[in-house]
Coordinates of C-alpha atoms in Angstrom, one line a residue:
X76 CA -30.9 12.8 -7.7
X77 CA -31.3 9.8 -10.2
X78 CA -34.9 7.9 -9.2
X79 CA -34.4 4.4 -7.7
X80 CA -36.2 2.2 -10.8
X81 CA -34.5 -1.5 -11.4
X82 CA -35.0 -2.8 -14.4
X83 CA -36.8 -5.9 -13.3
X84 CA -40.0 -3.9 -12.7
X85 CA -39.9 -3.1 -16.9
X86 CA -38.9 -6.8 -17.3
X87 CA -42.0 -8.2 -15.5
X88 CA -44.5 -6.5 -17.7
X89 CA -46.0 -9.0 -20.0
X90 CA -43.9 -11.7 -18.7
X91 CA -45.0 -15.7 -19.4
X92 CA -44.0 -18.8 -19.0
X93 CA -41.9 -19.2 -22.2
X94 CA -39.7 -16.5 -21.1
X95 CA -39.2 -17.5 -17.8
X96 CA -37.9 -21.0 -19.3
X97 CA -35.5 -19.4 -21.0
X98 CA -34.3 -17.7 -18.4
X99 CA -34.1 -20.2 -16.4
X100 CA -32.2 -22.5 -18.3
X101 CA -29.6 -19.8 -19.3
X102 CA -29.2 -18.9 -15.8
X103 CA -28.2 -22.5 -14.9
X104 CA -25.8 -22.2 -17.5
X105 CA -24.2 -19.1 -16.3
X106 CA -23.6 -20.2 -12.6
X107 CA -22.1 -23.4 -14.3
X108 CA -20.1 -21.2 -16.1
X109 CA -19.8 -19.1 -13.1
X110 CA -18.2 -21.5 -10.8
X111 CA -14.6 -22.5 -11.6
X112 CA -14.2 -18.4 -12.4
X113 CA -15.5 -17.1 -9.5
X114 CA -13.3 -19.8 -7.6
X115 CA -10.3 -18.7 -9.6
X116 CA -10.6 -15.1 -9.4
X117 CA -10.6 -16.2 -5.0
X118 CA -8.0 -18.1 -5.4
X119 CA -5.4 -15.5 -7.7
X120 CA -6.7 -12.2 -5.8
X121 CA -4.9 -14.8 -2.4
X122 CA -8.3 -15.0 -1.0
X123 CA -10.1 -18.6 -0.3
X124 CA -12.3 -19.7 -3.1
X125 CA -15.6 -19.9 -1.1
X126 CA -15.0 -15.3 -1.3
X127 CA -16.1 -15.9 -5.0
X128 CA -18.3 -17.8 -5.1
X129 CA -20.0 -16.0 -2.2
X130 CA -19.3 -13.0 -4.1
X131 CA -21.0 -14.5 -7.1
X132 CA -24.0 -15.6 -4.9
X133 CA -25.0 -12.5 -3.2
X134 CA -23.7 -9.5 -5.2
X135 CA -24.5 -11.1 -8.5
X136 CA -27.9 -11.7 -7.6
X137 CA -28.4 -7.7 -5.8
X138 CA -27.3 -6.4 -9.3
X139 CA -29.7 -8.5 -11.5
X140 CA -32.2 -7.9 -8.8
X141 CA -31.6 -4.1 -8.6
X142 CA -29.6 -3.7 -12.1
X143 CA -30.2 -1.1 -15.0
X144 CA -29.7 -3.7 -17.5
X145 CA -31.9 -6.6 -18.7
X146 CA -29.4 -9.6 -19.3
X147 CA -26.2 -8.4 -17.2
X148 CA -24.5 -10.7 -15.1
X149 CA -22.5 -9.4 -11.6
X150 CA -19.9 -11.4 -10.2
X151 CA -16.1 -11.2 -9.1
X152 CA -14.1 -10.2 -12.1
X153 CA -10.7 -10.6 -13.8
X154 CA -10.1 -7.1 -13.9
X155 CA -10.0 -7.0 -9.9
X156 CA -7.3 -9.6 -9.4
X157 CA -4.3 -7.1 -9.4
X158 CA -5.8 -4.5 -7.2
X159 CA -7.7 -7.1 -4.8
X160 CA -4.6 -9.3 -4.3
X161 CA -2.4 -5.6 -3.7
X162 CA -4.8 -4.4 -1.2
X163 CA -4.8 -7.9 0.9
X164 CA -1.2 -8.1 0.4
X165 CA -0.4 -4.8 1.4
X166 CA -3.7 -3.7 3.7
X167 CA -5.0 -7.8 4.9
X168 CA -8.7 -9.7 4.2
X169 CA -10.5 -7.5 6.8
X170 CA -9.0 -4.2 5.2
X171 CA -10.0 -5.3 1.8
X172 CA -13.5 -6.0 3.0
X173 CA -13.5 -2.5 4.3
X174 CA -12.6 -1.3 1.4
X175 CA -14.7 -2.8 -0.9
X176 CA -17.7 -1.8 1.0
X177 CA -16.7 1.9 1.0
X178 CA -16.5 1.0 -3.3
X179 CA -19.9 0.7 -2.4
X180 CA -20.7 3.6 -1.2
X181 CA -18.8 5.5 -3.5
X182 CA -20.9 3.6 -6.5
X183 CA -24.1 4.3 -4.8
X184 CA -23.0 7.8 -4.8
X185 CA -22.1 8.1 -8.4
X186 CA -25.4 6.5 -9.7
X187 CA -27.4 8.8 -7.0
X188 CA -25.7 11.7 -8.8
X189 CA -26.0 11.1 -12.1
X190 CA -22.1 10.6 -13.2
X191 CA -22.9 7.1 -14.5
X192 CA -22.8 8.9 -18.3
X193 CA -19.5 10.6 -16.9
X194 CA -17.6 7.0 -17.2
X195 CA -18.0 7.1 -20.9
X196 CA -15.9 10.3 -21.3
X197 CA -13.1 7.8 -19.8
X198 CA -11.2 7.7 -23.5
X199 CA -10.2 4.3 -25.1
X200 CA -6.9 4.3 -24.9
X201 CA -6.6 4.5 -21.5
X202 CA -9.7 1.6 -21.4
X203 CA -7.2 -0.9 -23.5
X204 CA -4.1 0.5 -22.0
X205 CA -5.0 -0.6 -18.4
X206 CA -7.2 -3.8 -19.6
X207 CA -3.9 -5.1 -21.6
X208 CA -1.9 -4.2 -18.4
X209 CA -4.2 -6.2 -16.3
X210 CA -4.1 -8.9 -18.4
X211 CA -0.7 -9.5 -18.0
X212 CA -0.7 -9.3 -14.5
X213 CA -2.9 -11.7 -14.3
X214 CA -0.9 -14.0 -16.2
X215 CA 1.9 -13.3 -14.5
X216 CA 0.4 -14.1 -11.6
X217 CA -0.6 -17.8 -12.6
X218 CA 2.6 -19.0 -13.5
X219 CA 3.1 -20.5 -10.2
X220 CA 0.1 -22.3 -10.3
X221 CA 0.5 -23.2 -13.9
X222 CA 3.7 -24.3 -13.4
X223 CA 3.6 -25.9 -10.2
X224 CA 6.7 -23.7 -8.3
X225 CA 7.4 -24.2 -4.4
X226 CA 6.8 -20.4 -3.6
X227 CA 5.1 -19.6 -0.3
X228 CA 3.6 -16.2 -1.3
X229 CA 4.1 -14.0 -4.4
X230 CA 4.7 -10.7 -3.8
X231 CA 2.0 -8.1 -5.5
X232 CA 5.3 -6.5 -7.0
X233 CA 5.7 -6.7 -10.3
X234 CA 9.5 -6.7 -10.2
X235 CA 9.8 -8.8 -6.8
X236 CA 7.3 -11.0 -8.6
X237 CA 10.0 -11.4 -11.6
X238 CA 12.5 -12.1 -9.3
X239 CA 10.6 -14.6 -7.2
X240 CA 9.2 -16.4 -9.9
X241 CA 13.5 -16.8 -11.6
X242 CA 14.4 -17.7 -8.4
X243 CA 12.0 -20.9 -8.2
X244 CA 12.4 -21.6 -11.5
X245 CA 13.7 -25.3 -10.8
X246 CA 11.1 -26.6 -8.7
X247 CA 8.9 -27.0 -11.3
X248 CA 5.9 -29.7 -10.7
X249 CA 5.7 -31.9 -13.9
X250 CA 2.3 -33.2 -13.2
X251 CA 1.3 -29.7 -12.5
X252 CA 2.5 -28.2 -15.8
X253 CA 1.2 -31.5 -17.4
X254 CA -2.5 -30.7 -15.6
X255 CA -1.8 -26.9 -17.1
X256 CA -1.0 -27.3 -20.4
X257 CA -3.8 -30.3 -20.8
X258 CA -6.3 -27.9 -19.6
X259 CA -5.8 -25.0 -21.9
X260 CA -5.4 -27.4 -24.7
X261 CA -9.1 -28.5 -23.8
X262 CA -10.2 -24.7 -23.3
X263 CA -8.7 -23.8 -27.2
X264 CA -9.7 -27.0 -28.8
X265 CA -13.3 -26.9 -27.1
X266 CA -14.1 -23.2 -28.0
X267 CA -12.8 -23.9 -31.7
X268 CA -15.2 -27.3 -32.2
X269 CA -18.0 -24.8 -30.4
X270 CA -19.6 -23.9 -33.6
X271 CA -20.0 -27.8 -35.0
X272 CA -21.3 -29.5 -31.5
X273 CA -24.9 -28.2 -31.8
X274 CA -26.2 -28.5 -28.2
X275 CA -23.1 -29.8 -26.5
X276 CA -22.2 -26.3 -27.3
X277 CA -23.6 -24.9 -24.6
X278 CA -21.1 -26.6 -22.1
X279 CA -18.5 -24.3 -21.1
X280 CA -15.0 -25.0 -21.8
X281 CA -14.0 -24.2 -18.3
X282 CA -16.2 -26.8 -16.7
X283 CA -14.9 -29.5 -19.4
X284 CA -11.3 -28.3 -18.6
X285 CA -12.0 -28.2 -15.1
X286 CA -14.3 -31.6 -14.4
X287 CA -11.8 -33.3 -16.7
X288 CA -8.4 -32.4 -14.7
X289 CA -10.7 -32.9 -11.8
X290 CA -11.2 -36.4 -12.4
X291 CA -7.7 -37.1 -13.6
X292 CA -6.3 -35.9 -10.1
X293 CA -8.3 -37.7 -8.0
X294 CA -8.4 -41.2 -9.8
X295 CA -4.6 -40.8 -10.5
X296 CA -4.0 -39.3 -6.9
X297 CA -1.5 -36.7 -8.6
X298 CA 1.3 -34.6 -6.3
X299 CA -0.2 -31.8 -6.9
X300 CA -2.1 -28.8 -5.2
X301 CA -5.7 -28.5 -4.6
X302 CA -8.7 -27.0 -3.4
X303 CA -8.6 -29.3 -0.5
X304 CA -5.1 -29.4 0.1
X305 CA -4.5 -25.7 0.0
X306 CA -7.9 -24.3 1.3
X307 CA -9.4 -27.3 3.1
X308 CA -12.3 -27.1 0.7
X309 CA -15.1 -25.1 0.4
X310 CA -17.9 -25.1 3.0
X311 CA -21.7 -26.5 2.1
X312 CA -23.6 -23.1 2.9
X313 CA -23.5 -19.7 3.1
X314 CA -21.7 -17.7 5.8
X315 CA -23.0 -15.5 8.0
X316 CA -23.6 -12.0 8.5
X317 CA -20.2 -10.7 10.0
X318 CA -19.7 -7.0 10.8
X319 CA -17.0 -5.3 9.7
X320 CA -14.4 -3.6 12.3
X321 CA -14.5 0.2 10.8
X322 CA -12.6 2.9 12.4
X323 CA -11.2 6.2 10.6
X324 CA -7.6 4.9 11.9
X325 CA -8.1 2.0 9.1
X326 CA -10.3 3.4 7.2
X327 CA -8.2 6.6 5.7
X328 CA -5.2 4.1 4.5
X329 CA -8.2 2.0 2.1
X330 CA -9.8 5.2 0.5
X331 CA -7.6 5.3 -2.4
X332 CA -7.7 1.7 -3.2
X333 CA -11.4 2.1 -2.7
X334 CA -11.7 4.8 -4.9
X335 CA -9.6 3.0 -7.2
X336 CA -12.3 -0.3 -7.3
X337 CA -15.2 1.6 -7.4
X338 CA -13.8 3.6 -10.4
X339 CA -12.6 0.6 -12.2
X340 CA -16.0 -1.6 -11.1
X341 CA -17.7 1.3 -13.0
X342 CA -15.9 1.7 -16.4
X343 CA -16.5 -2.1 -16.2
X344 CA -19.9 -2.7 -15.5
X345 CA -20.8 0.3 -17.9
X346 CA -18.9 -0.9 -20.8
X347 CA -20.1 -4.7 -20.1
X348 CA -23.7 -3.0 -20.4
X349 CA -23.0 -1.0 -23.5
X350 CA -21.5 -4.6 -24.9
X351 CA -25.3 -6.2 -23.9
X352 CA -26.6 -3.1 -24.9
X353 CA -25.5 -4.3 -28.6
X354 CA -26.2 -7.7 -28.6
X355 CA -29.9 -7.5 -27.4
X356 CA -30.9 -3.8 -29.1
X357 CA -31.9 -2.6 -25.9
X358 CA -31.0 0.4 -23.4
X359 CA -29.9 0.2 -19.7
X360 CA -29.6 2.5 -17.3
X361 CA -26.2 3.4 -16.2
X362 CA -26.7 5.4 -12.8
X363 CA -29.2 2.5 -11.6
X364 CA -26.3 0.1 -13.0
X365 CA -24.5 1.9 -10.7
X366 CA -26.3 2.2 -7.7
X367 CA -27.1 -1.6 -7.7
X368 CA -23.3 -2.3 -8.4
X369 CA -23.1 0.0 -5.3
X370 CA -25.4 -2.2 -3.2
X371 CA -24.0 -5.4 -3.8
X372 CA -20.5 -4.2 -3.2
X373 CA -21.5 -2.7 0.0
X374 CA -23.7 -5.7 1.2
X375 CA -20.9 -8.5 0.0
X376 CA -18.0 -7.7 2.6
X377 CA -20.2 -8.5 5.3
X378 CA -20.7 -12.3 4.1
X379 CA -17.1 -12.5 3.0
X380 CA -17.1 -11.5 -0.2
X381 CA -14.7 -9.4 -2.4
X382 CA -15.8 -6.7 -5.2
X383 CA -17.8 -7.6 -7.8
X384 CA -18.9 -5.7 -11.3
X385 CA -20.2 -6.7 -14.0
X386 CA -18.8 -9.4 -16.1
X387 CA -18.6 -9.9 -20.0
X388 CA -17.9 -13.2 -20.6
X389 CA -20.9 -14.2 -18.3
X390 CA -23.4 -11.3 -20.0
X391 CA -22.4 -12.6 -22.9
X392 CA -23.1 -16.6 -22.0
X393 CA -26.0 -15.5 -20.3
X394 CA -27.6 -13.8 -24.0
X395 CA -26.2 -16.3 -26.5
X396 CA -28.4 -19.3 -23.8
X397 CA -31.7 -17.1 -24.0
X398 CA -31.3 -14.9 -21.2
X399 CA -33.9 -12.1 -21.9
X400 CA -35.0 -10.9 -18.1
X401 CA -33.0 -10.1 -14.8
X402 CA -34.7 -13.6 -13.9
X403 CA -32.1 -15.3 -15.6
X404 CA -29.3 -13.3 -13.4
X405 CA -31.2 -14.7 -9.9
X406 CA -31.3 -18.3 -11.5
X407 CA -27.6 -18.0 -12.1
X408 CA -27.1 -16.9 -7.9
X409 CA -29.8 -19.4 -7.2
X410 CA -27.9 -22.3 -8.9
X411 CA -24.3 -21.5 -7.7
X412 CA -26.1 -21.6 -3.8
X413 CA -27.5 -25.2 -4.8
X414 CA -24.3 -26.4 -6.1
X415 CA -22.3 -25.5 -2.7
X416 CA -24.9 -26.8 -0.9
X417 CA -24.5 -30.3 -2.5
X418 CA -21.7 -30.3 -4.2
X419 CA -19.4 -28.5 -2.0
X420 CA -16.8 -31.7 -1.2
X421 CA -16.6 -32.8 -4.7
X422 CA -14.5 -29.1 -4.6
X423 CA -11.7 -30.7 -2.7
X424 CA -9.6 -32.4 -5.3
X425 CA -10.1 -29.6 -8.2
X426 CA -6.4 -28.8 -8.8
X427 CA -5.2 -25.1 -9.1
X428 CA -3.3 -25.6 -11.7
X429 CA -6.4 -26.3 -14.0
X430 CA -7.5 -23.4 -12.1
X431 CA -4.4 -21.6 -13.5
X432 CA -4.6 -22.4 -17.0
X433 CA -8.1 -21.2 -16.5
X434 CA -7.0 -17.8 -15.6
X435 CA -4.7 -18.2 -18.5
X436 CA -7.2 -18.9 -21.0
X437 CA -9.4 -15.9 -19.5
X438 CA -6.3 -13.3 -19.6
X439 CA -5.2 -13.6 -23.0
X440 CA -9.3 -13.5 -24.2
X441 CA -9.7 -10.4 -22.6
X442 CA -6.7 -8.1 -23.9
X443 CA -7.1 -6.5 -27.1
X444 CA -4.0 -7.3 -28.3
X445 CA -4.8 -6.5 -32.0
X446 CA -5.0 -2.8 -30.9
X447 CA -1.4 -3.0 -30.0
X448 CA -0.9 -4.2 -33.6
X449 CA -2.9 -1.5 -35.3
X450 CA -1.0 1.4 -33.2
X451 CA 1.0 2.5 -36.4
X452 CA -2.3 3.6 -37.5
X453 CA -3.2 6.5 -34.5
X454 CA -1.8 9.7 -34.2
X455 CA 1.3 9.7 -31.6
X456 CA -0.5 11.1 -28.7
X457 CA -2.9 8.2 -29.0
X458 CA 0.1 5.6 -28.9
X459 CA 1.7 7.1 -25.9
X460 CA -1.1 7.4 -23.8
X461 CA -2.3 3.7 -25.0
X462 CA 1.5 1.9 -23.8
X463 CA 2.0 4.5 -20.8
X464 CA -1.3 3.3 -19.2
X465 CA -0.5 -0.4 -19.8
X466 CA 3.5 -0.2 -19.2
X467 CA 2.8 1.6 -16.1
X468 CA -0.5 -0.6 -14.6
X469 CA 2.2 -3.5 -15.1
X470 CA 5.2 -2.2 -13.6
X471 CA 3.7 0.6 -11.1
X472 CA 0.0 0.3 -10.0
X473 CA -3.4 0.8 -11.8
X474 CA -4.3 3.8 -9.5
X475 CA -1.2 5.9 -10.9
X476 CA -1.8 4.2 -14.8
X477 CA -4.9 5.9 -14.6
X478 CA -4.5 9.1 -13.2
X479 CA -1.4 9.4 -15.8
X480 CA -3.2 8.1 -18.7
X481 CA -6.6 10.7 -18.3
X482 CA -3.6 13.8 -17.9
X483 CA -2.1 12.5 -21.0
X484 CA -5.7 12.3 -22.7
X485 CA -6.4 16.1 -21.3
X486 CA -3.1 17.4 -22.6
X487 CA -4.1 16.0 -26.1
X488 CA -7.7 17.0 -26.1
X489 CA -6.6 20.4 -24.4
X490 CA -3.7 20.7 -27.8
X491 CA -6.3 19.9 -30.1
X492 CA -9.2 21.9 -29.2
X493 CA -6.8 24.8 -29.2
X494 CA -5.4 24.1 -32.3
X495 CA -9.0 24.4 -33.7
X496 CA -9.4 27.6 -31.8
X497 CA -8.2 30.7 -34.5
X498 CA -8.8 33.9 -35.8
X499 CA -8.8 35.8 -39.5
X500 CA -8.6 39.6 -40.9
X501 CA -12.1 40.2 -42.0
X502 CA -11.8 40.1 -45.4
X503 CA -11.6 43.8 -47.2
X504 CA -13.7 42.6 -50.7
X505 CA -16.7 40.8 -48.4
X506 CA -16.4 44.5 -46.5
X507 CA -15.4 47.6 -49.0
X508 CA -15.7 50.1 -45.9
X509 CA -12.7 48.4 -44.5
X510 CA -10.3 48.9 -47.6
X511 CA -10.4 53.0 -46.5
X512 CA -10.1 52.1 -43.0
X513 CA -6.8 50.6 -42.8
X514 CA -4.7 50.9 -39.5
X515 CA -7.6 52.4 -38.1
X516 CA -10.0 49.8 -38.4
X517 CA -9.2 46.0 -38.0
X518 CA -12.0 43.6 -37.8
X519 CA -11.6 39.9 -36.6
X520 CA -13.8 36.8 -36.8
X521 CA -12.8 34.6 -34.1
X522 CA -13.2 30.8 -34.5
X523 CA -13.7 27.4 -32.1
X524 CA -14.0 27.8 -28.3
X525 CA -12.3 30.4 -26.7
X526 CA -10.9 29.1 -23.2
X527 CA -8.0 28.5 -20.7
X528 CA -6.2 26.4 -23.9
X529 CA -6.7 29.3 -26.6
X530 CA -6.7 32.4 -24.7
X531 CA -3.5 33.3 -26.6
X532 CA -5.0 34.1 -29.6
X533 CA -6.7 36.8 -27.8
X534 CA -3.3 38.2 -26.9
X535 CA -2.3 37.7 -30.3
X536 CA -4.9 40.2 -31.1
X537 CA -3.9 42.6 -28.6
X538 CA -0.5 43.0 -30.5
X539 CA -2.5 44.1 -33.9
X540 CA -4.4 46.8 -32.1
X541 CA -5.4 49.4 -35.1
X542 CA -5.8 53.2 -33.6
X543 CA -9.3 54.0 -33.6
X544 CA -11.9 50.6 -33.3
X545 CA -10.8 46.6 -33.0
X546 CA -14.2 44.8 -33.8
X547 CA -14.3 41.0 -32.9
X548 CA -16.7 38.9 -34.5
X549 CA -17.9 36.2 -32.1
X550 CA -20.5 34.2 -34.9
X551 CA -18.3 30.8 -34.8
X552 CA -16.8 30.7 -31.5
X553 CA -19.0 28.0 -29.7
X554 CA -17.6 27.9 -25.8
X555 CA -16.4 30.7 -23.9
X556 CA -15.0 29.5 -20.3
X557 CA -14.0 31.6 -17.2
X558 CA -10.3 32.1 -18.2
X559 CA -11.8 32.9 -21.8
X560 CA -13.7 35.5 -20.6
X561 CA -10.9 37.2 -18.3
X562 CA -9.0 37.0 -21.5
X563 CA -12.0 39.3 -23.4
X564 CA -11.9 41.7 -20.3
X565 CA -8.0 42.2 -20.0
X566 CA -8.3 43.2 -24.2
X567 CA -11.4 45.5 -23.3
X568 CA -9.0 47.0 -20.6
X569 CA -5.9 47.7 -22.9
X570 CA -8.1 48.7 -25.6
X571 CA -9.6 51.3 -23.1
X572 CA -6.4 52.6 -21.7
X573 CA -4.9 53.1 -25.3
X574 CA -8.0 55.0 -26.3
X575 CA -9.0 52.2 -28.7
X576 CA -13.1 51.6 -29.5
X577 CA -13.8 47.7 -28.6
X578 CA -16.8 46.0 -30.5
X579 CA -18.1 43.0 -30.5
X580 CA -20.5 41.5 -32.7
X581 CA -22.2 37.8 -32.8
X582 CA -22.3 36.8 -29.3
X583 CA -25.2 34.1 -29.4
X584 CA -26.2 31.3 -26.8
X585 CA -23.3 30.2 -24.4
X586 CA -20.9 33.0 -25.3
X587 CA -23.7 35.6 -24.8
X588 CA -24.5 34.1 -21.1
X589 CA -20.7 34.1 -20.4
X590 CA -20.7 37.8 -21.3
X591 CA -23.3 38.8 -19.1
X592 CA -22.4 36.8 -16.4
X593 CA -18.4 38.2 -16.5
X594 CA -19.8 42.0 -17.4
X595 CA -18.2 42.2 -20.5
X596 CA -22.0 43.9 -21.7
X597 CA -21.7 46.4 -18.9
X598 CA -18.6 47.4 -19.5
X599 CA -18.9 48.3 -23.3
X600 CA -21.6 50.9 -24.8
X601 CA -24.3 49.6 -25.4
X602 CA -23.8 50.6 -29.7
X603 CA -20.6 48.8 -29.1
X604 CA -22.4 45.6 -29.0
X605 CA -23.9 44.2 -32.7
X606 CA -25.5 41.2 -33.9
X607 CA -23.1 40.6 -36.8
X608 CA -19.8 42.5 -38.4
X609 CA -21.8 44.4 -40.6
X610 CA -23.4 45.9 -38.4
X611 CA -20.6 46.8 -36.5
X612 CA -18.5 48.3 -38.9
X613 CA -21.7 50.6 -39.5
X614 CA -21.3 51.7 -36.1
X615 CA -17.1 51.4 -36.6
X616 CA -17.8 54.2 -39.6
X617 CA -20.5 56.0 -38.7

């Protein structure tokens, strides 16, 4: 079991006053940054936007309070959207707070056991296969917003969605799309003057884009949707504790999409870490990551709030505005609660389709589109399972992307591991006793791992069987599984019943162990076992 050790209590020694300034002016700046994303990630996933930015609130300050890494920020996340907005389609809000609090448990349970270093054996194709897919769907799922089309609800489909979105193609909102394309106009232009504003820098794009559309609505009084006309607005507070109906009649229909968010929460916390990791030359802890990622999502649901990870763009604000402590991460929680407590009906007349274009922005920043372009330089399995994880998050669901894309990425590693697996003739000149021996003698040095993949150079072996000893030279084979081992004890067995001496020579470390523990020493003479080939062909000869 992994020892409950945030990483605030490391953070705290030798703290002062300078750092917590820094952190607490980059934690302002990160729930400033926070807020129109945490409301727009609501808002897409079909929930209210007060679930995000209670989500925001609460889980993001449990992980920074109970995180493995020094600078990460926890909040709702783009990556969520799809699944989040198919499991309340498909399951409703109080399923999908069930859900996300067993994602919870199941976290807690994976950083308890250890398996946080188990998510980076997750292989990168299928990590930019099913982020690109996401991506898209995310897009695809703010061109009604963007656009401004009369459709009561889009379906989490992502060919029903095609068809819905053709079908309402002519009730386009002009303002809206005017309001859309205005706002990621603002996003690009404000992130490419970035580097030349010195400290007006440190104002997000989002808030400009967002305050400015903001403003333009409400002084203009467009015809167009809003917070407030959509939701009601958001209300000035935080909700209360609310327990969450659970029976095993509900409960069995949410484990798979709850496996599926706790599994995709992981790979993204982890990898945002590894990111901070990077940028600050430090070293988190992935199973407490995990465990506090675990916490928040299974505290959350029960103040309304939908899954949370952690989040890169955020980490990332959070280090380039001084963040060095989890301090800065309870700042950012602390100043999202202060803004809905006093700002919360300014929230009305923020338009979704800012929102939208938002979303928009954040989508196309967070597939790695050049990877696509470089694909002519990876070897074919790479490329298929790369576009058969993202084709099939798009069109099918990222639960079955997944599970496809890891099979694909065992079949490969399974071919190529074997591939490396082989065996050679012991050459006669390195052994002169073997030029006399021939076709009753044959000695073999076996190479690579010998295991469920390879075992058929082992029966490759058997079909070269010489008439008096078979010596098998074990120095270079590295890995010996259960299937490997059968394989070694079926040869003993037909070398036995056609009266034909088996040696083996080398065994060393994890092939030696597998040996003994499959009684492949028991069954052979004790002189039939060596500790290289020469000194089995002494005993081959003697």
């Amino acid at each position: 079991m992994h020892l409950f050790h945030p990483k605030l209590f490391d953070s705290l020694k030798g703290y002062n006053g300078s750092l917590f300034t820094k952190d607490v002016l980059a934690g302002i700046t990160v729930g400033i940054v926070a807020l129109p994303l945490a409301m727009a990630f609501a808002i897409a996933s079909g929930l209210k936007p007060e679930a995000g930015i209670f989500t925001a609130i609460i889980a993001g300050g449990l992980i920074s309070l109970l995180g493995g890494s020094r600078v990460q920020i926890g909040g709702p996340a783009g990556a969520f959207i799809v699944i989040v907005y198919g499991i309340v389609d498909r399951y409703g809000v109080a399923n999908l707070l069930l859900a996300t609090a067993m994602s919870g448990v199941f976290l807690l349970l994976m950083g308890a056991l250890r398996l946080g270093t188990l998510i980076r054996f997750i292989p990168v194709a299928v990590i930019i296969g099913f982020t690109n897919g996401i991506a898209v769907l995310i897009g695809l799922s703010q061109i009604k917003e963007f656009f401004g089309l009369q459709i009561s609800k889009m379906p989490a489909e992502f060919f029903q969605a095609i068809q819905t979105l053709y079908a309402a193609a002519d009730t386009i909102n002009p303002m809206a799309l005017m309001l859309s394309i205005g706002s990621l106009a603002l996003l690009i232009i404000w992130r490419g003057l970035q580097k030349h504003l010195g400290h007006f820098s440190q104002i997000p794009g989002t808030v400009i884009a967002m305050g400015a559309a903001t403003i333009i609505t409400s002084v203009f009084n467009l015809p167009v949707d809003t917070i407030g006309s959509r939701f009601g607005g958001i209300p000035a507070g935080l909700p209360s504790f609310e327990w969450i109906p659970i029976s095993w009649s509900t409960a069995q229909f949410v484990i798979a999409p709850a496996i599926t968010l706790a599994l995709l929460g992981a790979i993204e916390s982890l990898l945002c870490a590894r990111i901070a990791d990077g940028l600050i030359h430090d070293r988190h802890d992935s199973n407490q990551e995990l465990m506090a990622q675990g916490i928040a999502n299974l505290v959350s649901p029960f103040f309304g709030g939908m899954p949370a990870t952690g989040t890169i763009a955020r980490t990332v604000t959070n280090i380039q505005s001084g963040g060095t402590t989890p301090i800065a991460g309870l700042i950012h929680s602390v100043t999202l609660l202060i803004i809905i407590l006093f700002g919360a009906p300014l929230a009305k007349n923020i338009p979704l389709a800012s929102l939208a274009a938002i979303l928009m922005f954040v989508a196309w920043n967070m597939g790695e589109w050049k990877k696509f372009l470089d694909l002519k330089q990876f070897r074919m399995p790479y490329r298929i399972t790369m576009l058969s994880v993202f084709i099939l998050t798009i069109v099918l669901d990222l639960t079955v992307a997944i599970q496809v894309g890891l099979l694909l990425a065992f079949i490969t590693f399974i071919y190529r591991i074997s591939s490396l697996s082989r065996y050679e003739s012991a050459n006669p000149n390195d052994f002169p006793d073997l030029l006399h021996q021939e076709g009753k003698i044959a000695a073999f040095r076996i190479y690579g791992a010998i295991f469920f993949g390879a075992v058929k150079l082992l029966e490759k072996i058997e079909t070269e069987l010489p008439s008096q000893t078979l010596l098998l030279d074990f120095k270079n084979v590295i890995y010996i599984d259960v299937s490997g081992i059968d394989a070694i004890l079926e040869l003993e067995q037909t070398c036995k019943s056609k009266g034909v001496e088996l040696i083996i020579c080398g065994l060393a470390h994890q092939p030696y162990e597998m040996a003994l523990r499959g009684d492949l020493l028991k069954r052979l003479p004790s002189d039939c076992v060596c500790t290289d080939l020469q000194q089995g062909l002494a005993a081959a000869i003697r």
